[in-house]
Tab-separated table of C-alpha atoms in Angstrom:
chain	number	residue	atom	x	y	z
V	1	MET	CA	0.000	0.000	0.000
V	2	THR	CA	2.802	2.398	0.901
V	3	GLU	CA	4.663	1.634	-2.312
V	4	ALA	CA	1.510	2.295	-4.344
V	5	LEU	CA	0.899	5.643	-2.631
V	6	GLN	CA	4.519	6.802	-2.845
V	7	PRO	CA	4.366	8.029	-6.508
V	8	ILE	CA	1.054	9.765	-5.818
V	9	LEU	CA	2.415	11.550	-2.749
V	10	ALA	CA	5.530	12.480	-4.734
V	11	LEU	CA	3.308	14.020	-7.439
V	12	LEU	CA	1.368	16.055	-4.863
V	13	ASP	CA	4.606	17.200	-3.244
V	14	GLU	CA	6.047	18.215	-6.616
V	15	GLY	CA	2.926	20.254	-7.349
V	16	LEU	CA	3.220	22.135	-4.061
V	17	ARG	CA	6.914	22.713	-4.706
V	18	LEU	CA	6.152	24.218	-8.134
V	19	TYR	CA	3.487	26.427	-6.554
V	20	ARG	CA	5.890	27.721	-3.906
V	21	ARG	CA	8.627	28.323	-6.475
V	22	ASN	CA	6.312	30.257	-8.829
V	23	PHE	CA	3.901	31.648	-6.256
V	24	VAL	CA	3.656	35.161	-7.702
V	25	GLY	CA	3.040	33.970	-11.261
V	26	PHE	CA	0.269	31.553	-10.267
V	27	VAL	CA	-1.423	34.098	-7.988
V	28	LEU	CA	-1.396	36.701	-10.776
V	29	LEU	CA	-3.014	34.209	-13.134
V	30	THR	CA	-5.682	33.394	-10.571
V	31	ALA	CA	-6.256	37.084	-9.844
V	32	SER	CA	-7.075	37.648	-13.521
V	33	TRP	CA	-10.340	35.795	-12.843
V	34	PHE	CA	-11.013	36.622	-9.217
V	35	VAL	CA	-10.503	40.372	-9.441
V	36	PRO	CA	-13.343	40.854	-11.982
V	37	VAL	CA	-15.482	38.413	-10.006
V	38	ALA	CA	-14.841	40.313	-6.760
V	39	ILE	CA	-15.562	43.691	-8.386
V	40	VAL	CA	-18.807	42.579	-10.010
V	41	THR	CA	-19.951	40.640	-6.934
V	42	GLY	CA	-19.210	43.541	-4.625
V	43	THR	CA	-21.033	45.952	-6.952
V	44	ALA	CA	-24.035	43.624	-7.123
V	45	VAL	CA	-24.187	43.310	-3.338
V	46	ALA	CA	-23.868	47.062	-2.895
V	47	ALA	CA	-26.526	47.759	-5.557
V	48	GLU	CA	-28.972	45.297	-3.973
V	49	SER	CA	-30.108	47.924	-1.496
V	50	TRP	CA	-30.847	50.388	-4.310
V	51	VAL	CA	-33.214	48.105	-6.243
V	52	ASP	CA	-36.921	48.330	-5.557
V	53	ALA	CA	-38.259	45.269	-3.740
V	54	ARG	CA	-40.808	44.683	-6.517
V	55	TYR	CA	-38.028	44.162	-9.067
V	56	SER	CA	-35.497	42.402	-6.859
V	57	GLY	CA	-36.293	38.945	-8.291
V	58	LEU	CA	-35.927	40.120	-11.904
V	59	ALA	CA	-32.725	41.969	-11.058
V	60	GLY	CA	-31.318	38.846	-9.424
V	61	VAL	CA	-32.077	36.735	-12.511
V	62	LEU	CA	-30.519	39.304	-14.832
V	63	LEU	CA	-27.410	39.596	-12.665
V	64	PHE	CA	-27.039	35.807	-12.492
V	65	GLY	CA	-27.446	35.383	-16.250
V	66	GLY	CA	-25.075	38.226	-17.079
V	67	GLY	CA	-22.522	37.015	-14.561
V	68	LEU	CA	-22.661	33.488	-15.978
V	69	LEU	CA	-22.073	34.752	-19.524
V	70	VAL	CA	-19.074	36.782	-18.379
V	71	PHE	CA	-17.503	34.546	-15.728
V	72	PHE	CA	-17.796	31.189	-17.491
V	73	PRO	CA	-15.364	32.127	-20.321
V	74	LEU	CA	-13.038	33.636	-17.727
V	75	LEU	CA	-13.170	30.360	-15.785
V	76	ILE	CA	-12.200	28.401	-18.916
V	77	TYR	CA	-9.207	30.676	-19.466
V	78	LEU	CA	-8.304	30.402	-15.775
V	79	ILE	CA	-8.192	26.592	-15.936
V	80	GLY	CA	-6.240	26.667	-19.183
V	81	GLY	CA	-3.844	29.359	-18.019
V	82	LEU	CA	-3.019	27.643	-14.738
V	83	SER	CA	-2.532	24.306	-16.518
V	84	ARG	CA	-0.216	25.837	-19.140
V	85	ALA	CA	1.689	27.617	-16.375
V	86	ALA	CA	2.058	24.319	-14.514
V	87	ALA	CA	3.422	22.637	-17.664
V	88	ALA	CA	5.913	25.480	-18.118
V	89	ALA	CA	7.006	25.272	-14.472
V	90	ALA	CA	7.419	21.491	-14.734
V	91	GLU	CA	9.737	22.011	-17.725
V	92	GLY	CA	11.813	24.523	-15.778
V	93	ARG	CA	10.539	27.564	-17.706
V	94	PRO	CA	9.341	30.724	-15.926
V	95	VAL	CA	5.599	31.284	-15.531
V	96	ARG	CA	4.591	34.174	-17.794
V	97	PHE	CA	1.071	35.549	-17.843
V	98	ARG	CA	0.989	36.261	-21.567
V	99	GLU	CA	2.281	32.840	-22.551
V	100	ALA	CA	-0.028	30.995	-20.165
V	101	MET	CA	-3.173	32.804	-21.300
V	102	ALA	CA	-2.417	32.509	-25.040
V	103	ILE	CA	-5.319	30.132	-25.732
V	104	HIS	CA	-7.121	30.413	-29.078
V	105	PRO	CA	-10.803	31.377	-28.696
V	106	LEU	CA	-11.889	28.325	-30.708
V	107	ARG	CA	-10.045	26.012	-28.333
V	108	ALA	CA	-11.565	27.862	-25.385
V	109	ALA	CA	-15.002	27.360	-26.972
V	110	GLY	CA	-14.317	23.631	-27.299
V	111	MET	CA	-13.252	23.515	-23.662
V	112	GLY	CA	-16.457	25.301	-22.697
V	113	CYS	CA	-18.645	22.831	-24.606
V	114	PHE	CA	-16.865	19.895	-22.973
V	115	THR	CA	-17.191	21.520	-19.538
V	116	ILE	CA	-20.964	21.844	-19.914
V	117	VAL	CA	-21.357	18.181	-20.913
V	118	TYR	CA	-18.957	17.058	-18.192
V	119	ALA	CA	-20.786	19.078	-15.528
V	120	PHE	CA	-24.106	17.487	-16.508
V	121	VAL	CA	-22.713	13.935	-16.414
V	122	ALA	CA	-20.660	14.552	-13.261
V	123	GLN	CA	-23.725	15.904	-11.455
V	124	ILE	CA	-25.636	12.693	-12.169
V	125	VAL	CA	-22.719	10.452	-11.184
V	126	SER	CA	-21.922	12.369	-7.977
V	127	SER	CA	-25.599	12.335	-6.975
V	128	LEU	CA	-25.767	8.568	-7.460
V	129	ILE	CA	-22.573	8.070	-5.447
V	130	SER	CA	-23.889	10.288	-2.661
V	131	MET	CA	-27.167	8.374	-2.551
V	132	ALA	CA	-25.299	5.062	-2.493
V	133	CYS	CA	-22.652	6.028	0.095
V	134	ILE	CA	-23.384	9.212	2.056
V	135	CYS	CA	-27.113	8.701	2.659
V	136	PRO	CA	-26.680	5.112	3.999
V	137	LEU	CA	-23.823	6.358	6.192
V	138	TYR	CA	-26.043	8.973	7.832
V	139	PHE	CA	-29.046	6.643	8.061
V	140	VAL	CA	-27.172	3.700	9.598
V	141	GLY	CA	-24.975	5.910	11.814
V	142	PHE	CA	-27.736	8.003	13.344
V	143	MET	CA	-30.092	5.026	13.566
V	144	GLY	CA	-27.426	3.125	15.487
V	145	LEU	CA	-26.888	6.122	17.771
V	146	ALA	CA	-30.620	6.263	18.429
V	147	PHE	CA	-30.707	2.602	19.490
V	148	VAL	CA	-27.594	2.989	21.633
V	149	GLY	CA	-28.956	6.178	23.193
V	150	ALA	CA	-32.237	4.499	24.063
V	151	ALA	CA	-30.415	1.718	25.896
V	152	ALA	CA	-27.755	3.920	27.541
V	153	ASN	CA	-28.021	6.055	30.639
V	154	GLU	CA	-27.706	9.837	30.939
V	155	SER	CA	-23.978	9.711	31.758
V	156	SER	CA	-23.167	8.605	28.203
V	157	ALA	CA	-24.892	11.577	26.565
V	158	GLY	CA	-21.576	13.372	25.988
V	159	ALA	CA	-20.029	10.365	24.268
V	160	LEU	CA	-23.094	9.976	22.055
V	161	ALA	CA	-22.918	13.651	21.109
V	162	VAL	CA	-19.251	13.274	20.138
V	163	MET	CA	-20.100	10.214	18.055
V	164	ALA	CA	-22.919	12.116	16.314
V	165	VAL	CA	-20.562	14.975	15.450
V	166	GLY	CA	-18.017	12.446	14.164
V	167	ILE	CA	-20.589	10.787	11.901
V	168	PHE	CA	-21.698	14.182	10.594
V	169	LEU	CA	-18.115	15.307	9.886
V	170	LEU	CA	-17.329	11.983	8.192
V	171	GLY	CA	-20.268	12.371	5.856
V	172	PHE	CA	-19.511	16.059	5.330
V	173	TYR	CA	-15.895	15.479	4.317
V	174	ALA	CA	-16.921	12.511	2.168
V	175	SER	CA	-19.362	14.807	0.343
V	176	LEU	CA	-16.646	17.425	-0.103
V	177	MET	CA	-14.324	14.745	-1.449
V	178	ILE	CA	-16.898	13.601	-4.009
V	179	ILE	CA	-17.581	17.172	-5.126
V	180	GLY	CA	-13.878	17.987	-5.201
V	181	ALA	CA	-13.058	14.811	-7.116
V	182	THR	CA	-15.491	15.814	-9.861
V	183	GLY	CA	-13.795	19.223	-10.017
V	184	SER	CA	-10.360	17.613	-10.128
V	185	GLY	CA	-11.596	15.347	-12.911
V	186	LEU	CA	-12.703	18.395	-14.898
V	187	PHE	CA	-9.266	20.005	-14.605
V	188	TYR	CA	-7.689	16.712	-15.694
V	189	CYS	CA	-10.065	16.114	-18.610
V	190	LEU	CA	-9.406	19.579	-20.078
V	191	GLN	CA	-5.646	19.013	-20.337
V	192	PRO	CA	-5.682	17.750	-23.990
V	193	TRP	CA	-7.125	21.108	-25.092
V	194	VAL	CA	-4.511	22.961	-23.045
V	195	GLN	CA	-1.273	21.028	-23.459
V	196	GLU	CA	-1.704	19.663	-26.991
V	197	SER	CA	-2.692	21.013	-30.397
V	198	ARG	CA	-5.452	18.698	-31.600
V	199	SER	CA	-8.892	19.070	-33.127
V	200	PHE	CA	-11.962	18.952	-30.912
V	201	GLY	CA	-12.699	15.325	-31.766
V	202	ALA	CA	-9.088	14.239	-31.241
V	203	SER	CA	-8.894	16.142	-27.941
V	204	LEU	CA	-12.131	14.538	-26.796
V	205	GLN	CA	-10.856	11.069	-27.680
V	206	ARG	CA	-7.552	11.804	-25.967
V	207	SER	CA	-9.359	12.957	-22.843
V	208	LEU	CA	-11.492	9.817	-22.695
V	209	ASP	CA	-8.468	7.583	-23.316
V	210	LEU	CA	-6.480	9.102	-20.482
V	211	ILE	CA	-9.444	8.992	-18.098
V	212	VAL	CA	-9.712	5.222	-18.550
V	213	PHE	CA	-5.923	4.776	-18.548
V	214	ARG	CA	-4.808	4.113	-14.954
V	215	PHE	CA	-8.318	5.012	-13.804
V	216	GLY	CA	-7.819	3.710	-10.261
V	217	ARG	CA	-4.675	5.790	-9.771
V	218	ASN	CA	-6.362	8.825	-11.327
V	219	LEU	CA	-9.308	8.465	-8.959
V	220	ILE	CA	-7.010	8.275	-5.931
V	221	VAL	CA	-5.186	11.435	-7.022
V	222	TRP	CA	-8.468	13.258	-7.637
V	223	CYS	CA	-9.784	12.305	-4.195
V	224	LEU	CA	-6.557	13.135	-2.340
V	225	ALA	CA	-6.276	16.474	-4.133
V	226	ALA	CA	-9.874	17.269	-3.256
V	227	LEU	CA	-9.284	16.263	0.370
V	228	LEU	CA	-6.219	18.501	0.655
V	229	ILE	CA	-8.031	21.451	-0.913
V	230	ALA	CA	-11.043	20.885	1.359
V	231	ALA	CA	-8.978	20.544	4.539
V	232	ALA	CA	-6.373	23.253	4.007
V	233	GLY	CA	-8.512	25.426	1.750
V	234	LEU	CA	-11.425	25.795	4.137
V	235	THR	CA	-9.047	26.760	6.931
V	236	VAL	CA	-7.271	29.412	4.862
V	237	MET	CA	-10.480	30.769	3.354
V	238	ALA	CA	-12.217	30.941	6.726
V	239	THR	CA	-9.246	32.698	8.338
V	240	ILE	CA	-8.962	35.330	5.595
V	241	GLY	CA	-12.720	35.670	5.199
V	242	ILE	CA	-13.172	36.404	8.908
V	243	LEU	CA	-10.115	38.546	9.682
V	244	LEU	CA	-10.067	40.917	6.683
V	245	PRO	CA	-13.613	42.316	6.974
V	246	LEU	CA	-13.487	42.384	10.781
V	247	PRO	CA	-12.821	46.169	11.084
V	248	LEU	CA	-15.768	47.008	8.813
V	249	LEU	CA	-17.919	44.584	10.779
V	250	TYR	CA	-17.298	46.535	13.998
V	251	VAL	CA	-17.584	49.990	12.387
V	252	LEU	CA	-20.502	49.596	9.960
V	253	GLY	CA	-22.293	46.495	11.220
V	254	GLU	CA	-23.043	43.128	9.694
V	255	GLU	CA	-25.846	44.247	7.350
V	256	ALA	CA	-23.969	47.138	5.738
V	257	PRO	CA	-23.435	46.672	1.964
V	258	ALA	CA	-19.743	47.571	2.278
V	259	THR	CA	-19.259	44.914	4.967
V	260	ARG	CA	-20.992	42.240	2.897
V	261	ALA	CA	-18.996	43.161	-0.194
V	262	ALA	CA	-15.737	43.084	1.781
V	263	THR	CA	-16.644	39.695	3.264
V	264	ILE	CA	-17.299	38.186	-0.169
V	265	GLY	CA	-14.075	39.730	-1.488
V	266	ALA	CA	-12.087	38.295	1.433
V	267	TRP	CA	-13.443	34.793	0.810
V	268	LEU	CA	-12.552	35.152	-2.875
V	269	ILE	CA	-9.010	36.165	-1.935
V	270	GLY	CA	-8.726	33.042	0.196
V	271	LEU	CA	-9.990	30.909	-2.681
V	272	MET	CA	-7.530	32.656	-5.007
V	273	LEU	CA	-4.622	31.511	-2.808
V	274	VAL	CA	-5.931	27.955	-2.391
V	275	LEU	CA	-7.033	27.092	-5.940
V	276	PRO	CA	-3.725	26.968	-7.951
V	277	PRO	CA	-2.395	23.634	-6.576
V	278	LEU	CA	-5.388	21.763	-8.041
V	279	PRO	CA	-4.698	22.492	-11.742
V	280	ILE	CA	-0.978	22.064	-11.084
V	281	TRP	CA	-1.549	18.540	-9.762
V	282	MET	CA	-3.863	17.669	-12.654
V	283	ALA	CA	-1.399	18.997	-15.225
V	284	LEU	CA	1.425	16.930	-13.698
V	285	LEU	CA	-0.815	13.833	-13.552
V	286	TYR	CA	-1.750	14.282	-17.197
V	287	ARG	CA	1.880	14.645	-18.241
V	288	GLN	CA	2.781	11.417	-16.429
V	289	ASN	CA	-0.122	9.484	-17.941
V	290	GLN	CA	0.579	10.960	-21.362
V	291	ALA	CA	4.185	9.773	-21.250
V	292	ALA	CA	3.121	6.294	-20.138
V	293	PHE	CA	0.255	6.047	-22.662
V	294	ASP	CA	2.449	7.127	-25.600
V	295	GLY	CA	5.300	4.817	-24.567
V	296	LYS	CA	7.713	7.636	-23.713
V	297	GLU	CA	8.076	6.425	-20.129
V	298	LEU	CA	8.929	2.917	-21.343
V	299	ALA	CA	11.410	4.335	-23.854
V	300	VAL	CA	13.169	6.269	-21.085
V	301	ARG	CA	13.368	3.136	-18.927
V	302	VAL	CA	14.757	1.098	-21.824
V	303	GLN	CA	17.349	3.787	-22.503
V	304	GLU	CA	18.380	3.868	-18.847
V	305	TRP	CA	18.581	0.077	-18.813
V	306	SER	CA	20.729	0.130	-21.959
V	307	GLN	CA	23.080	2.678	-20.405
V	308	VAL	CA	23.426	0.497	-17.288
V	309	GLN	CA	24.158	-2.541	-19.448
V	310	ASP	CA	26.747	-0.577	-21.446
V	311	MET	CA	28.457	0.535	-18.231
V	312	LEU	CA	28.499	-3.010	-16.914
V	313	GLY	CA	29.901	-4.218	-20.241
V	314	VAL	CA	32.665	-1.628	-20.156
V	315	LYS	CA	33.565	-2.553	-16.589
V	316	GLY	CA	33.550	-6.239	-17.509
């Protein structure tokens, strides 16, 4: 088990090392999406108090539709830019904003079409997995606690409460892992459009081939990446989201538009710092699977073996 996890842990460690080494470049790439999102979101929150209550529903629908049309293309370029930056960092090249974001609009459109289809399928699959795993966990766990609590005395109430919290947290983190794994899978599946120059059909076939190839290992990486983002990311986001708007909270109050806008902006800043490792890991995973699928990894091993044999022959 340890030997099987060692390459996966090495991949995750390499991704974090690349992020630390090129921290400024990755954060600038992420800010290219989050800064417009923060500005528009803050403006929408501040303008909410100006809209007449009779038209608040219509205004909300219009804002959501307009934001989706604007932010979805930016999200596609964010995923592609971070993945291209990760490939450049893995090759030892500096992370440059212009080079990373140089994605042709037609390729971005293909990525967007695939993302829509993937999101629809992933929603169905994740819902089925949740119904098959998370719901039985809650049902059996809390049902068992109910039976134990009925037979136990009052002195064991604290232990039962701790067990209930543990069951809830187990299901909660399992749900986050499933949701995060679908997101990790999306970042991984978009790599053929980002790292290679193929047509839409060829990129789609390549994506499907490399999903099936080493699927068990891919699934473990997706889940571990999601778990790390959920564990560390929630901590960082909560810390930044609470501390940054704290002065406005005391001065203006919780319901003030400026306080709400600052709170949303602080949470987005936290997400901006946490998000880059995910596409970095998926880009590195894709590069490894690509080399193995195309036979490049085997060719390198054969060459190393030949060099060892040549050295042994010279010594002999």
